[in-house]
Coordinates of C-alpha atoms in Angstrom, one line a residue:
X222 CA 87.5 107.5 64.2
X223 CA 84.2 106.0 62.7
X224 CA 81.6 106.2 65.6
X225 CA 80.0 102.9 64.2
X226 CA 82.9 101.1 65.4
X227 CA 82.3 102.2 68.9
X228 CA 80.8 100.2 71.7
X229 CA 77.9 101.5 73.6
X230 CA 80.3 102.5 76.4
X231 CA 82.6 104.0 74.1
X232 CA 79.9 105.9 72.4
X233 CA 78.6 107.3 75.6
X234 CA 82.2 108.6 76.4
X235 CA 82.5 110.0 72.9
X236 CA 79.2 112.0 73.1
X237 CA 79.9 113.3 76.7
X238 CA 83.6 114.6 75.9
X239 CA 82.6 117.9 73.7
X240 CA 80.6 119.1 76.8
X241 CA 83.0 118.1 79.4
X242 CA 80.3 115.9 81.0
X243 CA 81.2 113.2 83.2
X244 CA 80.7 109.6 82.7
X245 CA 80.7 107.2 85.9
X246 CA 80.5 103.4 85.2
X247 CA 80.9 102.6 88.9
X248 CA 78.2 100.7 90.6
X249 CA 78.9 101.9 94.0
X250 CA 80.9 105.1 95.2
X251 CA 83.4 102.8 97.1
X252 CA 84.0 100.3 94.3
X253 CA 87.6 99.0 94.1
X254 CA 89.3 99.4 90.8
X255 CA 91.2 96.5 91.5
X256 CA 88.7 94.0 90.2
X257 CA 88.5 95.9 87.0
X258 CA 89.9 92.9 85.1
X259 CA 86.6 91.3 85.3
X260 CA 84.6 94.2 84.2
X261 CA 82.7 93.4 80.9
X262 CA 82.2 95.3 77.7
X263 CA 79.4 97.5 79.2
X264 CA 82.2 99.5 81.0
X265 CA 85.4 98.9 78.8
X266 CA 86.9 101.6 76.7
X267 CA 89.7 101.1 74.2
X268 CA 92.7 103.2 74.8
X269 CA 92.7 104.1 71.1
X270 CA 89.2 105.7 71.3
X271 CA 90.5 107.8 74.2
X272 CA 93.5 108.8 72.2
X273 CA 91.3 109.8 69.2
X274 CA 89.2 111.9 71.5
X275 CA 92.1 113.8 73.1
X276 CA 94.0 114.4 69.8
X277 CA 91.2 115.0 67.4
X278 CA 88.4 115.8 69.6
X279 CA 84.8 116.7 68.3
X280 CA 84.1 120.3 69.7
X281 CA 80.7 122.1 70.4
X282 CA 80.5 125.9 70.3
X283 CA 80.0 127.4 73.7
X284 CA 81.1 124.2 75.6
X285 CA 84.5 123.2 77.1
X286 CA 85.6 119.9 76.0
X287 CA 87.0 117.4 78.7
X288 CA 87.6 113.8 79.3
X289 CA 86.0 112.9 82.7
X290 CA 85.6 109.1 83.1
X291 CA 85.2 106.9 86.1
X292 CA 85.0 103.2 86.8
X293 CA 86.1 102.1 83.3
X294 CA 88.4 99.3 82.2
X295 CA 90.8 100.9 79.7
X296 CA 92.0 98.2 77.2
X297 CA 95.1 98.5 75.2
X298 CA 98.0 101.2 75.5
X299 CA 97.1 104.8 75.9
X300 CA 100.0 106.4 74.3
X301 CA 100.0 110.3 74.2
X302 CA 103.8 110.7 73.5
X303 CA 104.7 114.1 72.3
X304 CA 101.0 115.0 72.0
X305 CA 99.4 118.4 72.8
X306 CA 96.4 117.9 74.9
X307 CA 94.3 121.1 75.3
X308 CA 91.6 119.3 77.5
X309 CA 91.4 118.1 81.1
X310 CA 92.1 114.5 81.4
X311 CA 90.4 112.8 84.3
X312 CA 90.4 108.9 84.3
X313 CA 89.6 108.3 88.1
X314 CA 88.9 104.9 89.6
X315 CA 89.7 103.2 86.3
X316 CA 91.5 99.8 85.7
X317 CA 94.3 100.1 83.0
X318 CA 95.4 96.9 81.2
X319 CA 98.5 98.7 80.1
X320 CA 100.5 101.5 81.6
X321 CA 99.6 104.9 79.9
X322 CA 102.6 106.4 78.0
X323 CA 102.9 110.1 78.1
X324 CA 106.4 110.7 77.3
X325 CA 107.1 114.5 76.5
X326 CA 103.2 115.1 76.3
X327 CA 101.8 118.5 76.9
X328 CA 98.6 118.7 78.9
X329 CA 96.3 121.0 80.9
X330 CA 95.6 118.7 83.8
X331 CA 95.9 115.1 84.5
X332 CA 93.7 113.2 87.1
X333 CA 94.2 109.5 87.7
X334 CA 93.2 109.3 91.3
X335 CA 91.8 105.9 92.6
X336 CA 92.9 104.1 89.3
X337 CA 94.8 100.8 89.1
X338 CA 97.6 100.8 86.6
X339 CA 100.5 98.5 85.6
X340 CA 102.8 101.7 85.6
X341 CA 103.2 105.1 84.4
X342 CA 105.8 106.4 81.6
X343 CA 105.5 110.2 81.7
X344 CA 109.1 111.4 81.7
X345 CA 109.5 114.9 80.6
X346 CA 105.7 115.3 80.6
X347 CA 104.4 119.0 80.8
X348 CA 101.4 119.8 82.8
X349 CA 100.1 123.3 83.1
X350 CA 97.6 122.5 86.0
X351 CA 97.9 119.8 88.7
X352 CA 98.4 116.0 88.5
X353 CA 96.3 113.9 90.8
X354 CA 97.7 110.4 91.5
X355 CA 96.1 110.1 95.0
X356 CA 94.8 106.6 95.9
X357 CA 96.4 105.1 92.8
X358 CA 97.8 101.6 92.9
X359 CA 100.7 101.1 90.4
X360 CA 101.8 97.4 89.9
X361 CA 105.0 98.8 87.8
X362 CA 107.2 101.8 87.6
X363 CA 106.3 105.3 87.7
X364 CA 108.4 107.3 85.6
X365 CA 108.0 111.2 85.9
X366 CA 111.6 112.1 85.6
X367 CA 112.2 115.5 84.2
X368 CA 108.5 116.4 84.3
X369 CA 107.4 119.9 84.5
X370 CA 104.2 120.4 86.5
X371 CA 103.2 123.9 87.0
X372 CA 100.8 123.1 89.8
X373 CA 100.8 120.5 92.6
X374 CA 101.4 116.9 92.5
X375 CA 98.9 114.8 94.6
X376 CA 100.0 111.3 95.7
X377 CA 98.2 110.9 98.8
X378 CA 97.9 107.2 99.7
X379 CA 99.3 106.2 96.5
X380 CA 100.8 102.5 96.3
X381 CA 103.7 101.7 94.0
X382 CA 104.7 97.8 93.9
X383 CA 106.9 97.0 90.8
X384 CA 108.1 93.6 90.2
X385 CA 111.2 92.6 92.2
X386 CA 113.4 92.4 89.2
X387 CA 112.4 95.9 88.1
X388 CA 113.1 97.2 91.6
X389 CA 116.7 95.8 91.3
X390 CA 117.2 97.8 88.2
X391 CA 115.2 100.8 88.3
X392 CA 113.7 103.4 90.8
X393 CA 109.9 102.5 91.6
X394 CA 109.1 106.4 91.6
X395 CA 111.1 108.4 89.4
X396 CA 110.9 112.3 89.9
X397 CA 114.6 113.1 89.4
X398 CA 115.1 116.6 88.0
X399 CA 111.3 117.2 87.8
X400 CA 110.1 120.8 88.5
X401 CA 106.9 121.2 90.5
X402 CA 105.5 124.7 90.8
X403 CA 103.5 124.1 94.0
X404 CA 103.6 121.3 96.6
X405 CA 104.4 117.5 96.5
X406 CA 101.3 116.2 98.6
X407 CA 102.0 112.4 99.3
X408 CA 101.1 111.5 102.8
X409 CA 100.7 107.7 103.4
X410 CA 102.3 106.9 100.0
X411 CA 103.7 103.3 100.0
X412 CA 106.4 102.6 97.6
X413 CA 108.3 99.3 97.5
X414 CA 111.7 100.2 95.9
X415 CA 113.4 103.6 95.4
X416 CA 112.0 107.0 95.3
X417 CA 114.3 109.2 93.5
X418 CA 113.8 113.0 93.8
X419 CA 117.5 113.8 93.0
X420 CA 117.8 117.1 91.4
X421 CA 114.2 118.0 91.6
X422 CA 112.9 121.5 92.3
X423 CA 109.7 122.0 94.3
X424 CA 108.5 125.4 94.6
X425 CA 106.4 124.6 97.8
X426 CA 106.5 121.8 100.4
X427 CA 107.0 118.1 100.2
X428 CA 104.8 116.1 102.4
X429 CA 105.6 112.5 103.2
X430 CA 103.8 112.2 106.6
X431 CA 102.9 108.6 107.5
X432 CA 104.7 107.3 104.3
X433 CA 106.0 103.8 103.9
X434 CA 109.2 103.5 101.8
X435 CA 110.6 100.1 101.7
X436 CA 113.9 99.2 100.2
X437 CA 116.0 97.4 102.8
X438 CA 119.7 97.7 102.3
X439 CA 119.5 100.2 99.5
X440 CA 118.6 103.7 98.8
X441 CA 114.7 104.1 99.7
X442 CA 114.6 107.9 99.2
X443 CA 117.2 109.6 96.9
X444 CA 116.7 113.3 97.2
X445 CA 120.5 114.5 96.6
X446 CA 120.4 118.1 95.6
X447 CA 116.8 118.5 96.0
X448 CA 115.7 122.0 96.1
X449 CA 112.5 122.5 98.2
X450 CA 110.8 126.2 98.6
X451 CA 109.5 125.6 102.1
X452 CA 109.5 122.3 104.2
X453 CA 110.0 118.6 103.9
X454 CA 107.7 116.8 106.3
X455 CA 108.1 113.1 107.0
X456 CA 106.4 112.7 110.3
X457 CA 105.3 109.4 111.4
X458 CA 107.2 107.9 108.2
X459 CA 108.6 104.4 108.3
X460 CA 111.6 104.0 106.0
X461 CA 113.3 100.8 105.5
X462 CA 116.8 101.6 103.5
X463 CA 118.6 104.7 103.4
X464 CA 117.7 108.4 102.8
X465 CA 120.0 110.5 100.7
X466 CA 119.8 114.4 101.2
X467 CA 123.4 115.2 100.0
X468 CA 123.4 118.6 98.9
X469 CA 119.8 119.3 99.4
X470 CA 118.4 122.8 100.1
X471 CA 115.4 123.0 102.5
X472 CA 115.1 126.6 103.7
X473 CA 112.1 125.7 106.1
X474 CA 111.8 122.6 108.3
X475 CA 113.0 119.0 107.6
X476 CA 110.6 117.3 110.0
X477 CA 111.5 113.7 111.1
X478 CA 109.3 113.5 114.2
X479 CA 108.1 110.4 115.2
X480 CA 109.8 108.9 112.0
X481 CA 111.3 105.3 112.0
X482 CA 114.5 105.1 110.1
X483 CA 116.0 101.7 109.7
X484 CA 119.0 100.6 107.5
X485 CA 121.3 98.6 109.9
X486 CA 124.7 98.2 109.2
X487 CA 124.9 101.3 106.8
X488 CA 123.7 104.8 106.7
X489 CA 120.2 105.6 107.8
X490 CA 120.0 109.3 107.0
X491 CA 122.6 110.9 105.0
X492 CA 122.2 114.8 104.9
X493 CA 125.7 115.9 104.5
X494 CA 126.5 119.4 102.7
X495 CA 122.8 120.2 103.2
X496 CA 121.5 123.7 104.1
X497 CA 118.4 123.3 106.1
X498 CA 116.5 126.0 108.2
X499 CA 115.4 123.4 110.8
X500 CA 116.0 119.8 111.3
X501 CA 113.8 118.0 113.6
X502 CA 114.6 114.7 115.0
X503 CA 112.3 113.9 117.9
X504 CA 109.8 111.7 119.5
X505 CA 111.3 108.7 117.5
X506 CA 112.9 105.4 118.4
X507 CA 116.6 105.3 118.1
X508 CA 117.7 105.4 114.5
X509 CA 119.1 102.2 113.2
X510 CA 122.1 103.1 110.9
X511 CA 124.5 105.9 110.8
X512 CA 123.3 109.4 110.9
X513 CA 125.6 111.6 108.6
X514 CA 125.3 115.5 109.1
X515 CA 128.8 116.2 107.7
X516 CA 129.2 119.7 106.5
X517 CA 125.6 120.5 106.8
X518 CA 124.5 124.0 107.8
X519 CA 121.5 124.2 110.0
X520 CA 120.0 127.1 111.6
X521 CA 117.8 125.2 114.3
X522 CA 118.8 121.7 115.1
X523 CA 115.9 120.0 117.2
X524 CA 117.7 117.0 118.3
X525 CA 116.5 114.7 121.2
X526 CA 119.5 112.6 122.5
X527 CA 117.4 109.4 122.7
X528 CA 116.8 109.6 118.9
X529 CA 120.7 109.1 118.0
X530 CA 121.9 106.0 116.6
X531 CA 125.1 104.3 117.8
X532 CA 127.2 105.8 115.1
X533 CA 127.0 109.8 113.9
X534 CA 129.2 111.5 111.5
X535 CA 129.4 115.3 112.4
X536 CA 132.5 116.6 111.1
X537 CA 131.9 120.1 109.8
X538 CA 128.4 120.2 111.0
X539 CA 127.5 123.9 111.7
X540 CA 124.3 124.8 113.6
X541 CA 123.1 128.1 115.4
X542 CA 120.7 126.7 117.9
X543 CA 120.5 123.4 119.5
X544 CA 117.1 122.5 121.2
X545 CA 115.9 121.2 123.5
X546 CA 118.1 122.4 126.1
X547 CA 119.7 119.3 127.8
X548 CA 122.5 119.0 130.3
X549 CA 125.9 118.6 128.8
X550 CA 126.2 115.0 130.1
X551 CA 123.2 114.2 127.7
X552 CA 124.7 115.8 124.7
X553 CA 128.2 114.5 124.9
X554 CA 127.5 110.8 124.0
X555 CA 126.7 112.3 120.7
X556 CA 130.2 113.4 120.1
X557 CA 131.8 110.2 121.5
X558 CA 129.7 108.2 118.8
X559 CA 131.4 110.0 116.0
X560 CA 132.6 107.3 113.5
X561 CA 135.7 109.6 112.6
X562 CA 137.1 109.6 116.0
X563 CA 138.1 112.6 118.0
X564 CA 137.2 115.9 116.2
X565 CA 137.5 119.3 118.0
X566 CA 134.9 120.8 115.7
X567 CA 132.1 118.8 117.3
X568 CA 133.1 120.0 120.8
X569 CA 133.4 123.7 119.6
X570 CA 130.0 123.7 118.2
X571 CA 128.5 122.3 121.3
X572 CA 130.3 124.6 123.5
X573 CA 129.1 127.7 121.3
X574 CA 125.7 126.5 121.5
X575 CA 125.6 126.5 125.3
X576 CA 127.4 129.9 125.4
X577 CA 124.6 131.3 123.2
X578 CA 122.0 130.3 125.8
X579 CA 124.1 131.5 128.6
X580 CA 124.8 128.0 130.0
X581 CA 128.6 128.5 131.0
X582 CA 128.7 125.7 133.3
X583 CA 127.6 123.2 130.5
X584 CA 130.1 124.8 128.1
X585 CA 132.9 124.2 130.6
X586 CA 131.8 120.7 131.1
X587 CA 132.0 120.3 127.4
X588 CA 135.5 121.8 127.1
X589 CA 136.7 119.4 129.8
X590 CA 135.4 116.4 128.1
X591 CA 137.0 117.7 124.9
X592 CA 140.4 117.7 126.7
X593 CA 139.9 114.4 128.3
X594 CA 139.0 112.9 124.9
X595 CA 142.1 114.4 123.3
X596 CA 144.1 113.1 126.1
X597 CA 143.5 109.6 124.9
X598 CA 145.1 110.1 121.7
X599 CA 148.3 111.4 123.1
X600 CA 151.4 109.2 123.9
X601 CA 152.0 108.2 127.5
X602 CA 154.0 111.4 128.5
X603 CA 151.2 113.7 127.2
X604 CA 148.5 111.4 129.0
X605 CA 150.5 111.7 132.1
X606 CA 150.7 115.3 131.9
X607 CA 146.9 115.6 131.1
X608 CA 146.2 113.7 134.2
X609 CA 148.2 115.8 136.2
X610 CA 146.6 119.0 134.8
X611 CA 143.1 117.6 135.5
X612 CA 144.0 116.5 138.9
X613 CA 145.4 120.0 139.9
X614 CA 143.4 122.6 138.2
X615 CA 141.0 120.6 136.0
X616 CA 142.6 121.9 132.6
X617 CA 142.1 125.3 134.1
X618 CA 138.4 124.9 134.3
X619 CA 138.6 124.4 137.9
X620 CA 141.0 127.1 139.3
X621 CA 139.7 126.4 142.8
X622 CA 141.6 123.2 142.9
X623 CA 145.0 124.9 142.5
X624 CA 144.1 127.1 145.6
X625 CA 143.2 124.0 147.4
X626 CA 146.6 122.3 146.5
X627 CA 148.4 125.6 147.3
X628 CA 146.9 126.0 150.6
X629 CA 147.5 122.3 151.5
X630 CA 151.1 122.3 150.5
X631 CA 151.5 125.6 152.4
X632 CA 150.2 124.1 155.5
X633 CA 152.4 120.9 155.3
X634 CA 155.4 123.0 154.7
X635 CA 154.7 125.6 157.4
X636 CA 154.3 122.6 160.0
X637 CA 157.3 120.7 158.8
X638 CA 159.7 123.5 158.6
X639 CA 158.2 125.2 161.8
X640 CA 159.2 122.1 163.7
X641 CA 162.6 121.8 162.3
X642 CA 164.0 125.1 161.1
X643 CA 166.8 124.9 158.3
X644 CA 170.3 126.0 159.1
X645 CA 171.2 129.5 157.9
X646 CA 173.6 130.0 155.0
X647 CA 175.2 132.9 156.7
X648 CA 174.1 133.2 160.3
X649 CA 175.2 136.8 160.6
X650 CA 173.2 138.1 157.6
X651 CA 170.2 135.7 157.7
X652 CA 166.7 137.3 158.4
X653 CA 164.5 135.7 161.1
X654 CA 163.2 132.3 159.8
X655 CA 159.5 132.2 159.2
X656 CA 158.2 128.8 158.0
X657 CA 155.1 130.1 156.2
X658 CA 157.0 132.7 154.0
X659 CA 159.8 130.0 153.5
X660 CA 157.3 127.6 152.1
X661 CA 155.8 130.4 149.9
X662 CA 159.2 131.0 148.6
X663 CA 159.5 127.4 147.6
X664 CA 155.9 127.3 146.1
X665 CA 155.9 130.5 144.2
X666 CA 158.6 130.6 141.3
X667 CA 158.1 134.3 140.7
X668 CA 157.8 136.0 143.9
X669 CA 160.5 135.9 146.7
X670 CA 160.3 136.8 150.4
X671 CA 164.1 136.5 151.0
X672 CA 163.7 133.2 152.9
X673 CA 164.7 130.4 150.2
X674 CA 168.1 131.9 149.5
X675 CA 169.0 132.4 153.1
X676 CA 168.4 129.0 154.5
X677 CA 169.6 125.5 153.6
X678 CA 167.3 122.5 154.5
X679 CA 169.3 119.2 154.8
X680 CA 168.4 115.5 154.4
X681 CA 164.8 114.6 153.5
X682 CA 163.8 118.2 154.4
X683 CA 165.8 119.4 151.2
X684 CA 164.2 116.6 149.1
X685 CA 160.7 118.0 150.4
X686 CA 161.7 121.5 149.4
X687 CA 162.7 120.2 145.9
X688 CA 159.4 118.5 145.8
X689 CA 157.7 122.0 146.8
X690 CA 159.5 123.9 144.1
X691 CA 158.4 121.3 141.5
X692 CA 155.0 121.4 142.6
X693 CA 154.8 125.0 142.7
X694 CA 156.0 125.2 138.8
X695 CA 153.4 122.7 137.8
X696 CA 150.7 124.7 139.4
X697 CA 151.9 128.0 138.0
X698 CA 151.9 126.6 134.6
X699 CA 148.6 125.0 135.0
X700 CA 147.0 128.1 136.3
X701 CA 148.4 130.2 133.6
X702 CA 147.1 127.7 131.0
X703 CA 143.6 128.2 132.7
X704 CA 143.9 132.0 132.7
X705 CA 144.6 131.8 128.9
X706 CA 141.6 129.6 128.2
X707 CA 139.4 131.9 130.1
X708 CA 140.8 134.9 128.0
X709 CA 140.0 132.8 124.9
X710 CA 136.6 132.1 125.9
X711 CA 135.8 135.6 126.6
X712 CA 137.1 136.8 123.3
X713 CA 134.2 134.6 121.5
X714 CA 132.3 131.4 121.6
X715 CA 134.7 129.8 119.2
X716 CA 137.9 130.4 121.2
X717 CA 139.8 127.2 121.3
X718 CA 141.1 126.0 124.5

């Protein structure tokens, strides 16, 4: 490029580049680049001049060339597609008239922090170092799909607000299938539209604390099959729309503490088939929308009951530790809200969690609730039998009830038959009548004291004896079922009642 065609501002940048010197056109340190459309020629640099510098840069021996420009208005389109840029590129607090095009370009480092841009087209870009987009304001789509960034990607305080028509067609921020060698640092990021991280691989952590993601009724964060090396933090985040994490791998912590998730009438958080080290859902208002954790595998589930929405999907969810420790009565509504109805798996997982902490009483409460819930799914004979089992021995979880019933019936029988002895069948061979042991013969179907076969009650006394026999069989059956459950529970925490 002929330097005679350069403006004074462009000539300043041209001469600074070979030495890597910084050029700052800002009038104050806190100047807002949003007003850059009104900046005059004294701080305007054509995109074609920057392109010429970066692709055919003048060099000076002993110097490291770099483009370090602040507070400039970049006119025209900066197109570096497929280019190989061996110099650091820093265009901070600049105002771009057109979205930079970096498709499939190769750069050392890229820094656009604080700039205002109509968008960014950088799909499949390769950056050997860091990418700085912190404080940027994009009024169009940001396309980084398939990008490979060996260092970290910084997007702190970044704001992306595309046109409403574009939001309906494309993700506002596209990072799908991108590879980031360090962290994605984006606290307080604000995005109107979809953020796509599906298939991305991030070696470090993802930080979206205090982020604001707005796409009501649609996907706000699509992170399906995302792979993270450490944590994904979304503390104090506010999301309107649904979060999709199906198939994601997060070995550290997925932290949604203090987060507000809202997508009424649809899914708020879909984390099905995920593998997560720790999932934190705490100190937040109730989720507005469905929580889907089907087939997820979680080591530590930090779930406060007050965070749960009206509907959950938990079929196949496996967790090792459930915290904080809450009474079973506080945890059971979670299972009642399952949109798929009665499922035994959820009750078994909750029972196992209590047993691992040594809270056998809570585990029994959960199992009793499971049987009650199952009873509602049975036809009326099964429901009747279930009610009878609960009243008599509490489904085997309250064996003391059986003792109370047996003692009560024994007392009634002893009094009744003590006042009115039944006649002996064979007077010469009959033993002396004993009302207590006669009643025990009626109540205990296996044990015989020789009383029942020797005496024959008549009238309503005979009817009462039949009732004692039936009651004895019922009590014996339910006690046997209770003993069987106890043995199953002792065999392991997953024992099915």
